[in-house]
mmCIF file of C-alpha atoms and ligand atoms in Angstrom:
data_model
loop_
_atom_site.group_PDB
_atom_site.id
_atom_site.type_symbol
_atom_site.label_atom_id
_atom_site.label_comp_id
_atom_site.label_asym_id
_atom_site.label_seq_id
_atom_site.Cartn_x
_atom_site.Cartn_y
_atom_site.Cartn_z
ATOM 1 C CA MET T 1 22.387 -74.169 -43.083
ATOM 2 C CA PRO T 2 20.991 -74.377 -46.630
ATOM 3 C CA THR T 3 21.237 -77.844 -48.078
ATOM 4 C CA SER T 4 22.280 -76.401 -51.408
ATOM 5 C CA ALA T 5 25.415 -74.713 -50.009
ATOM 6 C CA PRO T 6 28.177 -75.166 -52.581
ATOM 7 C CA ILE T 7 31.144 -77.268 -51.481
ATOM 8 C CA ASP T 8 34.577 -76.331 -52.791
ATOM 9 C CA PRO T 9 36.261 -78.917 -54.990
ATOM 10 C CA PRO T 10 39.108 -80.789 -53.265
ATOM 11 C CA SER T 11 42.562 -79.326 -53.611
ATOM 12 C CA VAL T 12 44.074 -81.763 -56.112
ATOM 13 C CA LYS T 13 47.528 -80.414 -55.282
ATOM 14 C CA LEU T 14 47.073 -81.205 -51.597
ATOM 15 C CA TRP T 15 45.586 -84.620 -52.443
ATOM 16 C CA LYS T 16 48.655 -85.486 -54.537
ATOM 17 C CA LYS T 17 50.981 -84.155 -51.822
ATOM 18 C CA PHE T 18 49.390 -86.441 -49.204
ATOM 19 C CA GLU T 19 49.615 -89.411 -51.540
ATOM 20 C CA SER T 20 53.271 -88.721 -52.368
ATOM 21 C CA GLU T 21 54.028 -88.608 -48.614
ATOM 22 C CA GLY T 22 52.395 -92.007 -48.077
ATOM 23 C CA THR T 23 49.306 -90.537 -46.383
ATOM 24 C CA ASN T 24 45.840 -91.793 -47.304
ATOM 25 C CA ALA T 25 43.938 -90.540 -44.250
ATOM 26 C CA PHE T 26 43.065 -86.841 -44.406
ATOM 27 C CA ARG T 27 40.198 -84.396 -44.404
ATOM 28 C CA ILE T 28 39.006 -83.640 -47.928
ATOM 29 C CA CYS T 29 36.662 -80.742 -47.281
ATOM 30 C CA THR T 30 34.781 -78.887 -44.574
ATOM 31 C CA LEU T 31 31.382 -77.260 -44.908
ATOM 32 C CA GLY T 32 30.219 -75.592 -41.714
ATOM 33 C CA GLY T 33 28.691 -78.390 -39.688
ATOM 34 C CA ALA T 34 29.897 -81.153 -41.979
ATOM 35 C CA TRP T 35 33.119 -82.572 -43.320
ATOM 36 C CA ILE T 36 34.407 -85.402 -45.500
ATOM 37 C CA GLU T 37 37.449 -87.534 -44.732
ATOM 38 C CA ARG T 38 39.316 -90.030 -46.822
ATOM 39 C CA LEU T 39 40.234 -93.065 -44.734
ATOM 40 C CA GLY T 40 42.283 -95.336 -47.004
ATOM 41 C CA GLY T 41 39.917 -96.731 -49.638
ATOM 42 C CA ASP T 42 36.808 -95.365 -47.904
ATOM 43 C CA LEU T 43 35.133 -92.015 -47.274
ATOM 44 C CA LEU T 44 33.596 -90.921 -43.991
ATOM 45 C CA LEU T 45 30.991 -88.149 -44.022
ATOM 46 C CA SER T 46 30.351 -86.397 -40.691
ATOM 47 C CA TYR T 47 27.337 -84.096 -40.405
ATOM 48 C CA GLN T 48 25.406 -82.205 -37.775
ATOM 49 C CA GLU T 49 22.227 -82.270 -39.869
ATOM 50 C CA GLU T 50 20.849 -85.188 -41.882
ATOM 51 C CA SER T 51 19.558 -82.676 -44.421
ATOM 52 C CA LEU T 52 23.169 -82.108 -45.582
ATOM 53 C CA LEU T 53 23.575 -85.725 -46.680
ATOM 54 C CA PRO T 54 22.257 -85.462 -50.278
ATOM 55 C CA ASP T 55 24.660 -82.589 -51.029
ATOM 56 C CA LEU T 56 27.586 -84.403 -49.432
ATOM 57 C CA LEU T 57 26.856 -87.577 -51.427
ATOM 58 C CA ALA T 58 26.451 -85.591 -54.656
ATOM 59 C CA TRP T 59 29.801 -83.963 -53.962
ATOM 60 C CA CYS T 60 31.432 -87.373 -53.358
ATOM 61 C CA ALA T 61 30.151 -88.501 -56.767
ATOM 62 C CA THR T 62 32.337 -85.818 -58.384
ATOM 63 C CA LEU T 63 35.529 -87.035 -56.666
ATOM 64 C CA PRO T 64 36.639 -89.730 -59.168
ATOM 65 C CA ALA T 65 36.653 -87.237 -62.046
ATOM 66 C CA ILE T 66 38.649 -84.663 -60.061
ATOM 67 C CA THR T 67 41.097 -86.860 -58.156
ATOM 68 C CA GLY T 68 40.992 -90.248 -59.881
ATOM 69 C CA PHE T 69 39.931 -91.797 -56.547
ATOM 70 C CA LEU T 70 36.954 -94.145 -56.581
ATOM 71 C CA PRO T 71 35.962 -94.937 -52.972
ATOM 72 C CA ASP T 72 35.238 -98.551 -52.016
ATOM 73 C CA ARG T 73 32.559 -97.404 -49.575
ATOM 74 C CA ILE T 74 30.999 -94.274 -48.131
ATOM 75 C CA PHE T 75 30.210 -94.223 -44.425
ATOM 76 C CA GLY T 76 28.128 -91.564 -42.674
ATOM 77 C CA ARG T 77 28.263 -90.377 -39.102
ATOM 78 C CA HIS T 78 25.757 -88.065 -37.482
ATOM 79 C CA LEU T 79 27.324 -85.569 -35.049
ATOM 80 C CA PRO T 80 24.888 -85.379 -32.128
ATOM 81 C CA VAL T 81 24.836 -82.390 -29.777
ATOM 82 C CA ARG T 82 25.250 -84.720 -26.778
ATOM 83 C CA ASN T 83 28.350 -86.944 -26.750
ATOM 84 C CA GLN T 84 26.372 -89.763 -25.098
ATOM 85 C CA GLU T 85 24.317 -90.060 -28.303
ATOM 86 C CA ARG T 86 27.343 -90.786 -30.477
ATOM 87 C CA VAL T 87 27.136 -93.985 -32.516
ATOM 88 C CA SER T 88 29.291 -95.918 -35.010
ATOM 89 C CA PRO T 89 29.334 -94.762 -38.641
ATOM 90 C CA VAL T 90 26.753 -96.396 -40.923
ATOM 91 C CA LEU T 91 27.380 -97.709 -44.424
ATOM 92 C CA LEU T 92 25.730 -95.392 -46.962
ATOM 93 C CA GLU T 93 27.159 -96.747 -50.220
ATOM 94 C CA GLY T 94 29.323 -99.696 -51.222
ATOM 95 C CA ASP T 95 29.732 -103.391 -50.495
ATOM 96 C CA GLY T 96 28.328 -104.406 -47.084
ATOM 97 C CA GLU T 97 30.440 -107.581 -47.169
ATOM 98 C CA LEU T 98 33.789 -105.764 -47.049
ATOM 99 C CA PRO T 99 35.579 -105.930 -43.670
ATOM 100 C CA LEU T 100 34.915 -103.132 -41.167
ATOM 101 C CA HIS T 101 38.528 -103.407 -39.987
ATOM 102 C CA THR T 102 40.809 -101.545 -42.379
ATOM 103 C CA THR T 103 44.277 -100.011 -42.430
ATOM 104 C CA VAL T 104 45.298 -96.462 -43.326
ATOM 105 C CA THR T 105 48.746 -94.934 -43.731
ATOM 106 C CA GLU T 106 50.138 -91.634 -42.539
ATOM 107 C CA ALA T 107 53.610 -90.743 -43.778
ATOM 108 C CA GLY T 108 54.062 -94.474 -44.364
ATOM 109 C CA VAL T 109 53.066 -95.418 -40.785
ATOM 110 C CA ARG T 110 50.180 -97.902 -40.642
ATOM 111 C CA PHE T 111 47.158 -97.604 -38.350
ATOM 112 C CA GLY T 112 44.206 -99.965 -37.985
ATOM 113 C CA LEU T 113 40.680 -98.573 -38.175
ATOM 114 C CA ASP T 114 37.448 -100.185 -37.091
ATOM 115 C CA PHE T 115 34.200 -98.770 -38.473
ATOM 116 C CA SER T 116 32.205 -100.822 -35.943
ATOM 117 C CA ALA T 117 34.098 -99.727 -32.825
ATOM 118 C CA GLY T 118 32.030 -96.652 -32.076
ATOM 119 C CA TYR T 119 31.918 -93.035 -33.094
ATOM 120 C CA SER T 120 35.737 -92.773 -33.459
ATOM 121 C CA THR T 121 37.265 -95.221 -35.903
ATOM 122 C CA GLY T 122 40.800 -95.280 -34.445
ATOM 123 C CA LEU T 123 42.883 -92.338 -35.657
ATOM 124 C CA PHE T 124 42.423 -88.637 -34.900
ATOM 125 C CA LEU T 125 43.468 -86.883 -38.094
ATOM 126 C CA ASP T 126 43.915 -83.510 -36.379
ATOM 127 C CA GLN T 127 46.998 -84.851 -34.554
ATOM 128 C CA ARG T 128 48.905 -85.600 -37.779
ATOM 129 C CA HIS T 129 51.398 -82.737 -37.361
ATOM 130 C CA ASN T 130 52.069 -83.652 -33.718
ATOM 131 C CA ARG T 131 52.597 -87.306 -34.630
ATOM 132 C CA ALA T 132 55.032 -86.124 -37.315
ATOM 133 C CA TRP T 133 56.975 -84.179 -34.676
ATOM 134 C CA VAL T 134 57.112 -87.257 -32.446
ATOM 135 C CA ARG T 135 58.187 -89.480 -35.367
ATOM 136 C CA GLN T 136 61.063 -87.045 -36.076
ATOM 137 C CA ASN T 137 62.144 -86.112 -32.567
ATOM 138 C CA ALA T 138 61.079 -88.533 -29.848
ATOM 139 C CA LYS T 139 63.920 -90.299 -28.151
ATOM 140 C CA GLY T 140 64.607 -91.649 -24.695
ATOM 141 C CA ARG T 141 61.517 -92.290 -22.582
ATOM 142 C CA PHE T 142 58.076 -91.496 -23.982
ATOM 143 C CA LEU T 143 54.819 -91.331 -21.989
ATOM 144 C CA ASN T 144 51.524 -91.349 -23.890
ATOM 145 C CA THR T 145 48.614 -90.653 -21.526
ATOM 146 C CA PHE T 146 44.980 -91.032 -22.696
ATOM 147 C CA SER T 147 46.701 -93.044 -25.410
ATOM 148 C CA TYR T 148 43.571 -94.467 -27.127
ATOM 149 C CA THR T 149 44.938 -96.675 -29.985
ATOM 150 C CA CYS T 150 48.530 -95.597 -29.239
ATOM 151 C CA SER T 151 49.179 -93.769 -32.523
ATOM 152 C CA PHE T 152 51.617 -91.393 -30.786
ATOM 153 C CA SER T 153 53.404 -94.326 -29.129
ATOM 154 C CA VAL T 154 53.853 -96.092 -32.474
ATOM 155 C CA CYS T 155 55.498 -92.950 -33.929
ATOM 156 C CA ALA T 156 57.723 -92.620 -30.857
ATOM 157 C CA ALA T 157 58.729 -96.286 -30.997
ATOM 158 C CA LEU T 158 59.578 -95.926 -34.694
ATOM 159 C CA ALA T 159 61.816 -92.995 -33.693
ATOM 160 C CA GLY T 160 63.602 -95.296 -31.230
ATOM 161 C CA ALA T 161 61.909 -94.254 -27.964
ATOM 162 C CA GLU T 162 60.962 -96.553 -25.107
ATOM 163 C CA THR T 163 57.206 -96.052 -24.715
ATOM 164 C CA LEU T 164 54.583 -96.310 -21.983
ATOM 165 C CA SER T 165 50.928 -95.955 -23.060
ATOM 166 C CA ILE T 166 48.180 -95.421 -20.478
ATOM 167 C CA ASP T 167 44.448 -95.589 -21.132
ATOM 168 C CA LEU T 168 41.369 -96.615 -19.159
ATOM 169 C CA SER T 169 40.271 -98.841 -22.020
ATOM 170 C CA ARG T 170 42.005 -102.237 -22.270
ATOM 171 C CA LYS T 171 40.355 -102.636 -25.668
ATOM 172 C CA SER T 172 41.952 -99.437 -27.023
ATOM 173 C CA LEU T 173 45.346 -100.546 -25.691
ATOM 174 C CA SER T 174 44.948 -103.912 -27.467
ATOM 175 C CA ARG T 175 44.280 -102.008 -30.685
ATOM 176 C CA GLY T 176 47.394 -100.011 -29.863
ATOM 177 C CA GLU T 177 49.455 -103.197 -29.526
ATOM 178 C CA ALA T 178 48.080 -104.310 -32.897
ATOM 179 C CA ASN T 179 49.234 -100.967 -34.356
ATOM 180 C CA PHE T 180 52.758 -101.692 -33.106
ATOM 181 C CA VAL T 181 52.694 -105.077 -34.850
ATOM 182 C CA LEU T 182 51.310 -103.497 -38.053
ATOM 183 C CA ASN T 183 54.495 -101.403 -38.170
ATOM 184 C CA GLY T 184 56.909 -104.258 -37.529
ATOM 185 C CA LEU T 185 57.440 -103.209 -33.890
ATOM 186 C CA SER T 186 57.406 -105.664 -31.012
ATOM 187 C CA ALA T 187 54.691 -104.697 -28.518
ATOM 188 C CA GLU T 188 56.506 -106.885 -25.932
ATOM 189 C CA THR T 189 59.305 -104.379 -25.508
ATOM 190 C CA HIS T 190 56.914 -101.474 -24.836
ATOM 191 C CA ARG T 191 54.571 -100.934 -21.886
ATOM 192 C CA PHE T 192 50.758 -100.611 -21.910
ATOM 193 C CA PHE T 193 48.889 -99.798 -18.668
ATOM 194 C CA ALA T 194 45.105 -100.011 -18.407
ATOM 195 C CA ALA T 195 44.570 -97.423 -15.668
ATOM 196 C CA ASP T 196 43.237 -93.999 -14.774
ATOM 197 C CA VAL T 197 45.932 -91.497 -15.728
ATOM 198 C CA ARG T 198 45.204 -89.544 -12.543
ATOM 199 C CA GLU T 199 46.227 -92.599 -10.488
ATOM 200 C CA SER T 200 49.192 -93.478 -12.682
ATOM 201 C CA PHE T 201 50.999 -90.131 -12.448
ATOM 202 C CA PRO T 202 51.643 -90.262 -8.667
ATOM 203 C CA ARG T 203 52.618 -93.963 -8.931
ATOM 204 C CA LEU T 204 55.160 -93.220 -11.655
ATOM 205 C CA ALA T 205 56.481 -90.244 -9.672
ATOM 206 C CA ARG T 206 56.906 -92.400 -6.527
ATOM 207 C CA LYS T 207 58.890 -94.934 -8.541
ATOM 208 C CA GLY T 208 61.154 -92.120 -9.785
ATOM 209 C CA GLU T 209 60.174 -92.611 -13.436
ATOM 210 C CA ARG T 210 60.992 -89.620 -15.653
ATOM 211 C CA PHE T 211 60.014 -89.081 -19.297
ATOM 212 C CA ASP T 212 61.585 -87.016 -22.075
ATOM 213 C CA THR T 213 58.307 -86.569 -23.955
ATOM 214 C CA ILE T 214 54.777 -86.647 -22.501
ATOM 215 C CA ILE T 215 51.522 -86.537 -24.457
ATOM 216 C CA LEU T 216 48.552 -85.108 -22.594
ATOM 217 C CA ASP T 217 45.483 -85.206 -24.840
ATOM 218 C CA PRO T 218 42.533 -86.005 -22.551
ATOM 219 C CA PRO T 219 38.869 -86.241 -23.559
ATOM 220 C CA THR T 220 36.542 -83.343 -22.738
ATOM 221 C CA PHE T 221 34.687 -85.509 -20.250
ATOM 222 C CA SER T 222 35.004 -89.023 -18.846
ATOM 223 C CA THR T 223 34.345 -91.066 -15.715
ATOM 224 C CA SER T 224 36.269 -93.898 -14.114
ATOM 225 C CA HIS T 225 35.491 -96.296 -11.235
ATOM 226 C CA ALA T 226 38.745 -95.359 -9.556
ATOM 227 C CA ARG T 227 38.571 -91.573 -9.649
ATOM 228 C CA GLY T 228 35.074 -90.587 -10.765
ATOM 229 C CA ARG T 229 34.365 -87.685 -13.066
ATOM 230 C CA PHE T 230 36.999 -86.041 -15.283
ATOM 231 C CA ARG T 231 36.131 -82.686 -16.866
ATOM 232 C CA VAL T 232 38.953 -81.140 -18.869
ATOM 233 C CA GLU T 233 38.073 -77.525 -18.014
ATOM 234 C CA ASP T 234 38.289 -78.298 -14.283
ATOM 235 C CA ASP T 235 41.016 -80.926 -14.273
ATOM 236 C CA MET T 236 43.604 -79.951 -16.897
ATOM 237 C CA GLY T 237 45.573 -77.859 -14.367
ATOM 238 C CA ASP T 238 46.020 -80.781 -11.940
ATOM 239 C CA LEU T 239 46.887 -83.037 -14.834
ATOM 240 C CA VAL T 240 49.642 -80.728 -16.111
ATOM 241 C CA GLN T 241 51.043 -80.396 -12.595
ATOM 242 C CA ALA T 242 51.073 -84.186 -12.174
ATOM 243 C CA ALA T 243 52.738 -84.579 -15.582
ATOM 244 C CA LEU T 244 55.468 -82.097 -14.583
ATOM 245 C CA GLU T 245 56.313 -84.392 -11.638
ATOM 246 C CA VAL T 246 57.344 -87.148 -14.050
ATOM 247 C CA ALA T 247 58.922 -84.982 -16.744
ATOM 248 C CA ALA T 248 62.682 -85.027 -17.308
ATOM 249 C CA PRO T 249 64.412 -81.662 -16.607
ATOM 250 C CA ARG T 250 64.528 -80.828 -20.337
ATOM 251 C CA GLY T 251 61.339 -82.721 -21.139
ATOM 252 C CA ARG T 252 58.744 -81.750 -23.728
ATOM 253 C CA LEU T 253 54.984 -82.017 -23.186
ATOM 254 C CA LEU T 254 52.148 -81.852 -25.681
ATOM 255 C CA ILE T 255 49.052 -80.320 -24.095
ATOM 256 C CA SER T 256 46.012 -80.809 -26.298
ATOM 257 C CA THR T 257 42.225 -80.683 -26.115
ATOM 258 C CA ASN T 258 39.186 -80.869 -28.358
ATOM 259 C CA CYS T 259 37.094 -78.946 -25.844
ATOM 260 C CA THR T 260 35.893 -75.931 -27.804
ATOM 261 C CA ARG T 261 35.814 -73.833 -24.628
ATOM 262 C CA LEU T 262 39.599 -74.166 -24.186
ATOM 263 C CA GLY T 263 41.824 -72.470 -26.741
ATOM 264 C CA VAL T 264 45.613 -72.346 -27.063
ATOM 265 C CA ARG T 265 45.833 -69.242 -24.834
ATOM 266 C CA ASP T 266 43.852 -71.051 -22.102
ATOM 267 C CA LEU T 267 46.189 -74.043 -22.330
ATOM 268 C CA GLU T 268 49.218 -71.770 -22.025
ATOM 269 C CA ARG T 269 47.661 -70.032 -19.005
ATOM 270 C CA ILE T 270 47.018 -73.403 -17.339
ATOM 271 C CA CYS T 271 50.604 -74.500 -18.051
ATOM 272 C CA ARG T 272 52.092 -71.229 -16.760
ATOM 273 C CA LEU T 273 50.310 -71.654 -13.444
ATOM 274 C CA ALA T 274 51.401 -75.305 -13.174
ATOM 275 C CA LEU T 275 55.014 -74.313 -13.909
ATOM 276 C CA LYS T 276 54.865 -71.620 -11.248
ATOM 277 C CA LEU T 277 53.448 -74.017 -8.654
ATOM 278 C CA ARG T 278 56.178 -76.549 -9.451
ATOM 279 C CA ARG T 279 58.873 -73.807 -9.590
ATOM 280 C CA LEU T 280 59.830 -74.749 -13.146
ATOM 281 C CA SER T 281 60.448 -72.751 -16.296
ATOM 282 C CA GLY T 282 59.417 -73.521 -19.828
ATOM 283 C CA SER T 283 58.650 -72.099 -23.244
ATOM 284 C CA PHE T 284 55.716 -72.684 -25.582
ATOM 285 C CA HIS T 285 55.904 -73.865 -29.167
ATOM 286 C CA PRO T 286 52.828 -73.880 -31.406
ATOM 287 C CA SER T 287 51.870 -76.870 -33.528
ATOM 288 C CA PRO T 288 52.103 -76.002 -37.221
ATOM 289 C CA PRO T 289 48.680 -75.494 -38.880
ATOM 290 C CA LEU T 290 47.088 -78.462 -40.631
ATOM 291 C CA GLU T 291 46.712 -77.953 -44.374
ATOM 292 C CA ASP T 292 43.456 -79.910 -44.573
ATOM 293 C CA PHE T 293 41.683 -78.314 -41.577
ATOM 294 C CA PRO T 294 40.183 -74.829 -41.626
ATOM 295 C CA ARG T 295 41.549 -72.375 -39.073
ATOM 296 C CA GLY T 296 40.097 -73.075 -35.648
ATOM 297 C CA ALA T 297 38.924 -76.616 -36.506
ATOM 298 C CA GLY T 298 40.539 -79.609 -34.823
ATOM 299 C CA ALA T 299 42.293 -79.816 -31.473
ATOM 300 C CA SER T 300 43.798 -76.827 -29.653
ATOM 301 C CA CYS T 301 47.342 -77.755 -28.740
ATOM 302 C CA VAL T 302 50.661 -76.428 -27.590
ATOM 303 C CA TRP T 303 54.100 -77.942 -26.950
ATOM 304 C CA LEU T 304 55.739 -77.012 -23.661
ATOM 305 C CA GLN T 305 59.547 -77.231 -23.570
ATOM 306 C CA LEU T 306 60.856 -77.434 -20.007
ATOM 307 C CA GLY T 307 63.984 -75.669 -18.832
ATOM 308 C CA ALA T 308 63.880 -73.021 -21.520
HETATM 309 C C1 LIG I 1 40.577 -88.081 -26.975
HETATM 310 S S1 LIG I 1 41.038 -89.767 -26.809
HETATM 311 C C2 LIG I 1 42.754 -89.565 -26.856
HETATM 312 C C3 LIG I 1 43.271 -89.533 -28.270
HETATM 313 C C4 LIG I 1 44.739 -89.829 -28.404
HETATM 314 N N1 LIG I 1 45.547 -88.840 -27.756
HETATM 315 C C5 LIG I 1 45.111 -89.919 -29.888
HETATM 316 O O1 LIG I 1 45.604 -88.926 -30.460
HETATM 317 O O2 LIG I 1 44.861 -90.978 -30.488
HETATM 318 C C6 LIG I 1 40.666 -90.061 -25.141
HETATM 319 C C7 LIG I 1 41.122 -91.402 -24.546
HETATM 320 O O3 LIG I 1 41.222 -91.203 -23.131
HETATM 321 C C8 LIG I 1 40.809 -92.380 -22.458
HETATM 322 N N2 LIG I 1 40.467 -91.950 -21.077
HETATM 323 C C9 LIG I 1 39.407 -91.208 -20.690
HETATM 324 N N3 LIG I 1 39.503 -90.922 -19.378
HETATM 325 C C10 LIG I 1 40.652 -91.490 -18.936
HETATM 326 C C11 LIG I 1 41.315 -91.545 -17.676
HETATM 327 N N4 LIG I 1 40.816 -90.933 -16.612
HETATM 328 N N5 LIG I 1 42.500 -92.191 -17.581
HETATM 329 C C12 LIG I 1 43.009 -92.843 -18.675
HETATM 330 N N6 LIG I 1 42.435 -92.816 -19.900
HETATM 331 C C13 LIG I 1 41.273 -92.157 -20.028
HETATM 332 C C14 LIG I 1 39.689 -92.931 -23.300
HETATM 333 O O4 LIG I 1 39.545 -94.323 -23.068
HETATM 334 C C15 LIG I 1 40.180 -92.582 -24.725
HETATM 335 O O5 LIG I 1 40.889 -93.660 -25.291
#
């Protein structure tokens, strides 16, 4: 990619719209193998090639004049080909003494970020529309599997649901509990399980637990002591089947993946087979497109409505 590729100016209209909705975490622009995000008072540049950095920084320097936004800091994050090589963002510009723990808002909901916690800072921006659905519609019992920092659970709890968040990482769940507190919610009245989701599903089913909404957004690849390797392309089918065992008769499931080899049609095919094997019926509902992501960027996802 040429380093001198022009980058479109930010859509000021969209910028103002986000701000008026109480959202200060969004993608500002995308340029092939690079993109720029606003995360509260800071910017995060993500790039596949270091050679893109000068152009990205020059572009950031034009932001105050166009949007009136002067970033506190600019962080950079190299996107390695191999996931194992992923590292925390590095500070490129701004005060090195400012805290690495910050807070962003999305439609007025607060989420903690940590620029030192690794490659991901704490909130996946490409799930904004799905979180908005949950915030509007979740009620009854809500199961958030692969919950990470529990952003979906916070939205469900704000909507009045009783939530259970499951993640292998105790640390991510603790950040999730902190997100509840940030939003004036008591983490005590919600459940957080540090476990392998593949072990939790049968346990929940045996106990007769049923959920009105289930979030299934696994990583592309992971390993656990309990169950070994997880590879989304091989294991999503079993996961959907297991989730159907704990879904309420008119339950709704979000099936989502960032694996570029699985598109929406693949997810629907996997769900159709799982429904057939469990002798259930359901209909699919697409997630609305994200205004700040180009077509095809971000997670592939579909909502499955049971009993319809
Ligand atoms: C892609 S993130 C999920 C993002 C989350 N849905 C969100 O929108 O914030 C993947 C998460 O799955 C967790 N994880 C990976 N393998 C797991 C497993 N087998 N069981 C439970 N959690 C797992 C990781 O610790 C990580 O927090």
